[in-house]
Coordinates of C-alpha atoms in Angstrom, one line a residue:
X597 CA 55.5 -92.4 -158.6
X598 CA 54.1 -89.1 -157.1
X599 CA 53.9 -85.9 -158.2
X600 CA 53.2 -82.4 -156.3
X601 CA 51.5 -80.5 -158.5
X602 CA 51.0 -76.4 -157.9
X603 CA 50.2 -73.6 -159.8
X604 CA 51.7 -75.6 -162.6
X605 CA 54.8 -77.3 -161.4
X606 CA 55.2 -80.6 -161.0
X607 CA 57.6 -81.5 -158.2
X608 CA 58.7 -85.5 -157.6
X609 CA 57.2 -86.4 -153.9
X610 CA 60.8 -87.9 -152.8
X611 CA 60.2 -91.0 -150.1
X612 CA 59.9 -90.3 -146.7
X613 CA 63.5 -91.4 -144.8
X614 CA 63.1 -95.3 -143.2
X615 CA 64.3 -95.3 -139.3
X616 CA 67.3 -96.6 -138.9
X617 CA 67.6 -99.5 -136.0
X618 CA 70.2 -100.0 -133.7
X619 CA 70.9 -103.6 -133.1
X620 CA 70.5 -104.2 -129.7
X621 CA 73.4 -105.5 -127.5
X622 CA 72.5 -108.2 -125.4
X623 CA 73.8 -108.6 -121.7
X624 CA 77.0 -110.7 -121.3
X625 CA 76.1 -112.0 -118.1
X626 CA 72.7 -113.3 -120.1
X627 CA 74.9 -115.2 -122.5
X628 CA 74.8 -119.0 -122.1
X629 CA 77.9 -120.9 -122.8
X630 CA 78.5 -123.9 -123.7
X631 CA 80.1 -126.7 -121.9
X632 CA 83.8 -128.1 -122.2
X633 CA 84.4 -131.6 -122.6
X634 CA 87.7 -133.3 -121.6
X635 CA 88.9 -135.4 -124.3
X636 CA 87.5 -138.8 -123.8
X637 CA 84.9 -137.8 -121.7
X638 CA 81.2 -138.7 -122.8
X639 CA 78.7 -135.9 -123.1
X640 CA 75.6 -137.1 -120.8
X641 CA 72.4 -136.4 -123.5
X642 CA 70.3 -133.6 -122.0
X643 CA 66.6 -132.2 -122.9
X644 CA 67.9 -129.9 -125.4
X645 CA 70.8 -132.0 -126.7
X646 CA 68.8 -135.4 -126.9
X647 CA 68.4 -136.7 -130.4
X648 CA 65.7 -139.5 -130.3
X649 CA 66.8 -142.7 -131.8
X650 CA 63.7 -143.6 -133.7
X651 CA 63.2 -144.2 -136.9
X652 CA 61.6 -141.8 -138.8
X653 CA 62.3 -138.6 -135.6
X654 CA 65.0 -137.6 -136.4
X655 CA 63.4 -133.8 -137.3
X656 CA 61.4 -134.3 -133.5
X657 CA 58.0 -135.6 -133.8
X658 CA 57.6 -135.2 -138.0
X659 CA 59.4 -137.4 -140.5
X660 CA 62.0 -136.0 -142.9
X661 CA 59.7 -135.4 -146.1
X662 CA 56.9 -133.3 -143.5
X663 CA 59.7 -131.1 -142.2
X664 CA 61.0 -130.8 -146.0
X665 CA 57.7 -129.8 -146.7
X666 CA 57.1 -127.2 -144.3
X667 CA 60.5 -125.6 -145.0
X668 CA 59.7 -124.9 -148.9
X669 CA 56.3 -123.8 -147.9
X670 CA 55.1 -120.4 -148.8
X671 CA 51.9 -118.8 -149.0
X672 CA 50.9 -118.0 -152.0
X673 CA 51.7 -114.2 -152.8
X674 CA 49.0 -111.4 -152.9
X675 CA 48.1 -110.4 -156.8
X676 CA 49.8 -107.2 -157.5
X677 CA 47.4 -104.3 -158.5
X678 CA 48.4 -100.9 -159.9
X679 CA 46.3 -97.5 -159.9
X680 CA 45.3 -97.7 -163.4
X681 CA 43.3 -100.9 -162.5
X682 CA 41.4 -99.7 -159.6
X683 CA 41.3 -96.0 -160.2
X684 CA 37.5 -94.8 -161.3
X685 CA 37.5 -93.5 -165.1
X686 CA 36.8 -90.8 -166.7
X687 CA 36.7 -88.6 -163.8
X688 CA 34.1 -86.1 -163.3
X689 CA 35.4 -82.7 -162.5
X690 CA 34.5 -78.9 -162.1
X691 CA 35.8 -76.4 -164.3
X692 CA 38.3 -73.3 -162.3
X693 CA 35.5 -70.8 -163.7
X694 CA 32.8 -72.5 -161.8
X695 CA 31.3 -70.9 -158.5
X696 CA 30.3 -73.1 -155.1
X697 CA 26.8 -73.1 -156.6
X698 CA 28.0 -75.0 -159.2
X699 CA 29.9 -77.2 -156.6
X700 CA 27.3 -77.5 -154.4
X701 CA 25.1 -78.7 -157.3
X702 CA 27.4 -81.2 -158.3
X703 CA 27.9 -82.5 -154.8
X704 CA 24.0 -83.3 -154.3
X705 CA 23.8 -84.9 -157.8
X706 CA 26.7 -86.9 -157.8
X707 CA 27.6 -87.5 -154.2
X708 CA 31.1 -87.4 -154.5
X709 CA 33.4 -86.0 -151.6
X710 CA 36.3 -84.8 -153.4
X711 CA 36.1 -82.7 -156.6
X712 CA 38.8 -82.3 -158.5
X713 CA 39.5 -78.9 -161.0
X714 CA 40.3 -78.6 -163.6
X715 CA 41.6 -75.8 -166.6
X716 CA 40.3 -75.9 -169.7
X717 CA 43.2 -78.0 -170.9
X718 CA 41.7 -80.9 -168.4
X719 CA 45.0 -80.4 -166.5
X720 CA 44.2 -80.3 -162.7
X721 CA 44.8 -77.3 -161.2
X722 CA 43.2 -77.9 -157.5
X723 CA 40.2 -80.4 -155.8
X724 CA 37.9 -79.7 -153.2
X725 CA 36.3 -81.0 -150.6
X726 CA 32.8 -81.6 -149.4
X727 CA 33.8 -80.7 -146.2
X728 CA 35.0 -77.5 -147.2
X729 CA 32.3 -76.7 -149.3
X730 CA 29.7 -77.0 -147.2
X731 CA 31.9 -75.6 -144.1
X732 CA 31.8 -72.2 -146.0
X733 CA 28.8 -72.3 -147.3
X734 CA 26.7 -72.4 -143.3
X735 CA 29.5 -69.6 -142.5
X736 CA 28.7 -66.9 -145.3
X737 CA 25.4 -65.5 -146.7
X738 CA 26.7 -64.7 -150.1
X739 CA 29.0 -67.8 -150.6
X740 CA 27.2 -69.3 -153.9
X741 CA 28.6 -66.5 -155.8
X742 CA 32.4 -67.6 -154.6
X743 CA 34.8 -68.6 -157.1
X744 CA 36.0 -72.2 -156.4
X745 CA 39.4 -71.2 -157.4
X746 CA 39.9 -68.8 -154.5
X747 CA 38.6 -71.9 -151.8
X748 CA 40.2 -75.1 -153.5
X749 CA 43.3 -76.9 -152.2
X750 CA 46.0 -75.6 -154.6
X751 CA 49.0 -77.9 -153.9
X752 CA 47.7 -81.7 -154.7
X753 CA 49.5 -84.9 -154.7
X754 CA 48.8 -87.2 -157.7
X755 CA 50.3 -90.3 -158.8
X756 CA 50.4 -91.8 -162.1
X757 CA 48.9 -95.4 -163.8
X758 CA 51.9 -97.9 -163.1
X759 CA 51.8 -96.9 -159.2
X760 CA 51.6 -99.6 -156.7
X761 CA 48.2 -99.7 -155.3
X762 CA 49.8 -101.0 -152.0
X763 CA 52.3 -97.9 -152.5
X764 CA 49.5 -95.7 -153.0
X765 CA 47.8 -96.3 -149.8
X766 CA 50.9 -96.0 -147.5
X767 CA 51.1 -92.5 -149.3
X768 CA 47.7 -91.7 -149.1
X769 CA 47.8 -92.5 -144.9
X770 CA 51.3 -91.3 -145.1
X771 CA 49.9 -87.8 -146.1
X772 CA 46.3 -87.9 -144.5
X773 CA 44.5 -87.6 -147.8
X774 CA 41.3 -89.4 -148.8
X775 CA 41.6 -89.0 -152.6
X776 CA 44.6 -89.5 -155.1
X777 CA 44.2 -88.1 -158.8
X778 CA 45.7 -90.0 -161.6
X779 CA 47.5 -88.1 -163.9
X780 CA 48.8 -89.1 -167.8
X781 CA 50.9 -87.4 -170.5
X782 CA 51.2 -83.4 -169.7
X783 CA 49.6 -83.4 -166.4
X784 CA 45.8 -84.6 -168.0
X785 CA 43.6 -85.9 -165.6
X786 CA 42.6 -89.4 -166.7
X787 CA 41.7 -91.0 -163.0
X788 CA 41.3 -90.8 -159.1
X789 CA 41.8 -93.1 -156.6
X790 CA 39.6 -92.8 -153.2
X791 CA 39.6 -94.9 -150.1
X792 CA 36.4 -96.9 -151.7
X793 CA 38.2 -97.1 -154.5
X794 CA 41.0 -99.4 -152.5
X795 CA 38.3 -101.2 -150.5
X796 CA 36.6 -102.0 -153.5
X797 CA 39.7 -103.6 -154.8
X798 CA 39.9 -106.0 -151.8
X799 CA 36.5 -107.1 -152.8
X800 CA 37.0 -107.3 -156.7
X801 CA 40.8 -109.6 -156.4
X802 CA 40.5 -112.3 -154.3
X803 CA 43.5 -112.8 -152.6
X804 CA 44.8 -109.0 -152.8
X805 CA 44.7 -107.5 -149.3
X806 CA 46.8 -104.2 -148.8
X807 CA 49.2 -105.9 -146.4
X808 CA 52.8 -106.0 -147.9

């Protein structure tokens, strides 16, 4: 489940609508029909009506316990992961009060591209980017002193432990965003999810590949 979170308010992400398919109507004059018989008349075995008389053929060239085989075949599913097994714990974040100095500190300590902030209830409040910090920084003399609050991205999408990971990265293309936070009980920030984050996981599971 997701969760638009801004200046306080949490507002359900609601799915976006599926396309709806219109069967396609094939052209009568492409329709093959099938041949009439008189009764008493013998049909003449053709290519496609044959049935060979072999023992053992009568599924074409494999015998009845192959074909059986190959019908109840099924690969064997993908493990199912959810965002409270992948996400990276406890999250390192900035403070609302901080400056970009502060940010800009963090960034070349901890080389992280997203930082999310937080209030001093740990409840997230915004997350910035590396992008944008450094973008504003080569662009103003004075920027150190700049509150973080007045450049961070104020409207964030998080998602909670029991999500999906395969759920979380159709969201997270879905929405062209390179970081998911994790939220628990009254909006605390116990997790985030990155793009490493689901790479990693292919690495970690064997056998779990984001492919429904």
């Amino acid at each position: 489940m997701f969760f638009w979170i801004q200046n306080g308010i949490s507002t359900q992400r609601l799915p976006e609508p599926r396309p709806v398919q219109v069967p396609r109507i094939e052209n009568s004059s492409s329709v093959q029909i099938a041949p009439r018989f008189k009764e008493g008349e013998e049909q003449i075995p053709t290519e496609g009506n044959r049935a060979d008389s072999r023992p053992g053929t009568l599924f074409g060239s494999q015998s009845p316990a192959k074909a059986y085989q190959d019908s109840n075949y099924s690969p064997e599913p993908s493990p199912i992961l959810f965002a409270g097994q992948v996400m990276s714990s406890p999250v390192q974040s900035l403070s609302e009060t901080c400056n970009l100095k502060d940010a800009r500190d963090f960034l070349l300590e901890k080389r992280f591209r997203h930082i999310p902030i937080t209030n001093l209830e740990s409840q997230i409040t915004g997350i910035i980017s590396d992008r944008d910090i450094w973008r504003y920084l080569s662009e103003s003399e004075n920027g150190l002193s700049v509150p973080i609050s007045s450049l961070m991205v104020k409207k964030i999408l998080t998602g909670t432990q029991n999500t999906e990971i395969r759920t979380v990265a159709k969201v997270m293309l879905e929405e062209k965003i390179g970081s998911l936070p994790i939220l628990g009980e009254n909006r605390i920030l116990i997790g985030i999810l990155t793009r490493s984050d689901l790479i990693r996981a292919m690495v970690r599971f064997p056998g779990f590949t984001l492919l429904a």
